[in-house]
Short mmCIF file of C-alpha atoms in Angstrom, two decimals:
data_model
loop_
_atom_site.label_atom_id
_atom_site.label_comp_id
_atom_site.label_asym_id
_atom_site.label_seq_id
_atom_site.Cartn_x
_atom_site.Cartn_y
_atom_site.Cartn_z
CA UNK A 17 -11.96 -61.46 -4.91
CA UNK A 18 -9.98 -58.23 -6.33
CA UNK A 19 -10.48 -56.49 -3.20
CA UNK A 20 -9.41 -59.63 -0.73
CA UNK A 21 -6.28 -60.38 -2.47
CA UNK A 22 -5.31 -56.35 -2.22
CA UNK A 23 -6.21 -56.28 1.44
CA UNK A 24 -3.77 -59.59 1.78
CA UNK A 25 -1.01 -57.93 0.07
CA UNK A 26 -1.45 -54.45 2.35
CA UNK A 27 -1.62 -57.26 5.49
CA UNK A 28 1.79 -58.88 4.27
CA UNK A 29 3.63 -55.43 3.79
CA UNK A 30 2.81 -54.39 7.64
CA UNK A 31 4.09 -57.83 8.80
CA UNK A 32 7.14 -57.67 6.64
CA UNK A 33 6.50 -60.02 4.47
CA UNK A 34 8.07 -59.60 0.55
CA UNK A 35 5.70 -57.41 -1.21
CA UNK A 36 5.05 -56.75 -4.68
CA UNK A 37 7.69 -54.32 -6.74
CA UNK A 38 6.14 -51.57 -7.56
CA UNK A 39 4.57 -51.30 -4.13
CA UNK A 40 8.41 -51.10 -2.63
CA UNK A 41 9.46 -48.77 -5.26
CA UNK A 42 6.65 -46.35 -4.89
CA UNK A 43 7.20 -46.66 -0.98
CA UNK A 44 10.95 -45.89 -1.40
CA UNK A 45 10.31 -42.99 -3.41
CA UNK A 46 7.62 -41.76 -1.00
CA UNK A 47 10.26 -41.95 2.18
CA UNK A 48 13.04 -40.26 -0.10
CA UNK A 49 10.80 -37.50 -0.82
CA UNK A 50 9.49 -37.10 2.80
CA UNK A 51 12.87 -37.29 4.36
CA UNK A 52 13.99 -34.92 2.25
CA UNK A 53 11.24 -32.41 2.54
CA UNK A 54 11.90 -32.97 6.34
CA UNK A 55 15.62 -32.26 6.05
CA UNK A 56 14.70 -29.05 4.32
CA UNK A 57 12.49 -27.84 6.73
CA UNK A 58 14.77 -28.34 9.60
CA UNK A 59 17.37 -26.61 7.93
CA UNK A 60 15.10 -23.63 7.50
CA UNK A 61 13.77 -23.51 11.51
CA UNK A 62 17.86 -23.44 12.15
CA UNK A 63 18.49 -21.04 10.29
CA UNK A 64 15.62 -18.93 11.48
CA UNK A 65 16.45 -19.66 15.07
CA UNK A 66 19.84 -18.14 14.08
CA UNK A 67 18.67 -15.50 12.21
CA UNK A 68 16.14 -14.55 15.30
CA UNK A 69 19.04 -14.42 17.62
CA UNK A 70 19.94 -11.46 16.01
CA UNK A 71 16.41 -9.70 15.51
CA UNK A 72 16.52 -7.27 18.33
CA UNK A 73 12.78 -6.83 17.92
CA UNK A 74 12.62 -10.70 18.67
CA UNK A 75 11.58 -12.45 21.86
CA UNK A 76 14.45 -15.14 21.22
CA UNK A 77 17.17 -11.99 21.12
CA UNK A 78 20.06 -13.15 23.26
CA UNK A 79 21.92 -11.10 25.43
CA UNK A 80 25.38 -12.66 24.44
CA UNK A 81 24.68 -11.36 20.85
CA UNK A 82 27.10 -9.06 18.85
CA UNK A 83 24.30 -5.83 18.58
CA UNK A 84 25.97 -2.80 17.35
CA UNK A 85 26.14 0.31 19.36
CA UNK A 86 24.85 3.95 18.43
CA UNK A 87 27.83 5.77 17.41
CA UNK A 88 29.25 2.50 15.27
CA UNK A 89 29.59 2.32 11.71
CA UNK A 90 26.71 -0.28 10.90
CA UNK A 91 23.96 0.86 13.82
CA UNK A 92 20.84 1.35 12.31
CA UNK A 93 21.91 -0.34 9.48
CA UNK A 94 20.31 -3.86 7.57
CA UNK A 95 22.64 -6.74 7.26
CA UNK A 96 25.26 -6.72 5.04
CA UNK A 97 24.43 -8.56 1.61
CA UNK A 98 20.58 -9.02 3.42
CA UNK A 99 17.67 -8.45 0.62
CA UNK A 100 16.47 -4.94 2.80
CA UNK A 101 20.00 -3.85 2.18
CA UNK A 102 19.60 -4.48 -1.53
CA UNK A 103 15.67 -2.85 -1.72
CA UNK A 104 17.45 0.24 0.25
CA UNK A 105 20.02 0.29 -2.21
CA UNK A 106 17.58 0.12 -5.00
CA UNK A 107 15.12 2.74 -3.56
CA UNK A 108 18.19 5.36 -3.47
CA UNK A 109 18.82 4.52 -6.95
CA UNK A 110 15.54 5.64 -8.18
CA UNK A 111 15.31 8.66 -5.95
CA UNK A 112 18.48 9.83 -6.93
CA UNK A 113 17.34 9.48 -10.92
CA UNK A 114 13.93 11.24 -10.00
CA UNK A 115 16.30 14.17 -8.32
CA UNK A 116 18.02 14.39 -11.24
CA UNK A 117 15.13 13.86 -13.98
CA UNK A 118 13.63 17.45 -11.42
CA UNK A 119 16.79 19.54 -11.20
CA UNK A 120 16.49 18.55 -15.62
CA UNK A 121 12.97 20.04 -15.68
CA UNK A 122 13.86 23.10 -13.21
CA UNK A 123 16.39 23.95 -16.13
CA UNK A 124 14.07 23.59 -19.22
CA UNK A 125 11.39 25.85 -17.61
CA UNK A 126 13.36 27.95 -15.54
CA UNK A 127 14.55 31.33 -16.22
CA UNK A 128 17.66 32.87 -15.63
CA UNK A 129 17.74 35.01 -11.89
CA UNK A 130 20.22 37.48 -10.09
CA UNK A 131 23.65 38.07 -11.01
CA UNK A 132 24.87 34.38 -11.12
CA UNK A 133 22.72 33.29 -13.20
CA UNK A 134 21.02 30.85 -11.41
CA UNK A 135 17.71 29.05 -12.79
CA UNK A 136 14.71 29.36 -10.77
CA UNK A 137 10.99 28.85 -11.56
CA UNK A 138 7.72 29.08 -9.11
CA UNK A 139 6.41 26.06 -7.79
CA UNK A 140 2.95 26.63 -9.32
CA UNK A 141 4.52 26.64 -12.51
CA UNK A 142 6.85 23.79 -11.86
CA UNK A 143 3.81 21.79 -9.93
CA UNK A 144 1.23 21.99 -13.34
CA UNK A 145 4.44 21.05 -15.69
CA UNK A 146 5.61 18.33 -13.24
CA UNK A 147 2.07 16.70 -12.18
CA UNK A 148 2.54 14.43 -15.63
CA UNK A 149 5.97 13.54 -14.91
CA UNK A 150 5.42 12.38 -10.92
CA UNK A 151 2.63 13.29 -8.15
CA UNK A 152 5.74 13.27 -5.58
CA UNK A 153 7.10 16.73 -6.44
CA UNK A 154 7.26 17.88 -3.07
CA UNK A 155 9.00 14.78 -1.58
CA UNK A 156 11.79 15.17 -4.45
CA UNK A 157 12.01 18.92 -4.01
CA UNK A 158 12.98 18.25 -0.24
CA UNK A 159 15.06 15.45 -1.22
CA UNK A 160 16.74 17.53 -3.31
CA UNK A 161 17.38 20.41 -1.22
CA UNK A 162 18.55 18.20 1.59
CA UNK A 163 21.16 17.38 -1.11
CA UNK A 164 22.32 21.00 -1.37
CA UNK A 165 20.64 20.95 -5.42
CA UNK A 166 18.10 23.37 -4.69
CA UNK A 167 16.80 25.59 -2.96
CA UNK A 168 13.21 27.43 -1.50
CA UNK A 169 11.97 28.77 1.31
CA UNK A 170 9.73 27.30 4.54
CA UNK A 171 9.77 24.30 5.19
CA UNK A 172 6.58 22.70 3.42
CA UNK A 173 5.33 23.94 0.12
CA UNK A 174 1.31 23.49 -0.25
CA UNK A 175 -0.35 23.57 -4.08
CA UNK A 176 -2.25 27.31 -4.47
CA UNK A 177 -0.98 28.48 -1.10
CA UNK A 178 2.99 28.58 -2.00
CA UNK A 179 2.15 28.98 -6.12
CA UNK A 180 4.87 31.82 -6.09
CA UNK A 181 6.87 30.48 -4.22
CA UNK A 182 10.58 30.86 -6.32
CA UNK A 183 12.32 27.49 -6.51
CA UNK A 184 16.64 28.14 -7.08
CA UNK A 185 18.66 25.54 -8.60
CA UNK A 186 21.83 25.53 -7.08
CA UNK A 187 24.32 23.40 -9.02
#
């Protein structure tokens, strides 16, 4: 009998017929929920639409689209106030402390060269002092001599081949 009357009331709600109050309330809440979920979704595909409009690795790239130019100030460049600007920003941050945290250890270890005075120090010896500090020394040495903070010569330097090689801070 439990089951019948159930299956009456589910029969009465389809034909609109008053139902019980919790059954209405937990409907209610179950439409606000879904039509809001919906909302949120749709706001998200327009947004993306948008967004893809300006992708110019996108299929959906438009012609009619503002796309900077080489030569402009922002070619090549994330969006302003976009999260890969902020991770770029954030990236050049550390690098720029690891430069720093190098040219510090160049002038603890160093010794004193030429007239000028300036520091320099082998990369074999800098390479066995640095290993516990980073195991990017290379990529920070160039880094840092595209900066204009030290210098070396070639063009790669290679552990055991390039040992004695001399590494010049500039400062």
């Amino acid at each position: 009998m439990g089951t019948n009357s159930q299956s009456t009331t589910i029969m009465e709600t389809e034909n609109d017929v008053q139902t019980p109050a919790q059954f209405v309330d937990d409907t209610a809440a179950c439409i606000v929920s879904v039509k809001g979920l919906k909302e949120n979704w749709q706001k998200w595909s327009n947004e993306h639409q948008e967004y893809q409009k300006h992708n110019p690795f996108s299929h959906d790239t438009r012609p009619g689209g503002v796309v900077p130019q080489r030569g402009q100030d922002d070619y090549g460049r994330p969006l302003q106030g976009s999260m890969t600007e902020q991770r770029g920003k954030d990236a050049h941050t550390h690098i720029s402390r690891e430069v720093q945290e190098l040219c510090a250890v160049i002038k603890n270890i160093g010794e004193p060269r030429g007239l000028d005075g300036a520091v320099a120090v082998e990369f074999g010896k800098l390479f066995e002092h640095y290993v516990t500090i980073s195991n990017k020394l290379v990529g920070i040495l160039l880094r840092a001599r595209k900066q204009r903070l030290v210098d070396f010569q070639g063009e790669m330097l290679w552990q055991g081949k390039d040992d004695h090689v001399v590494i010049t801070l500039i400062q």
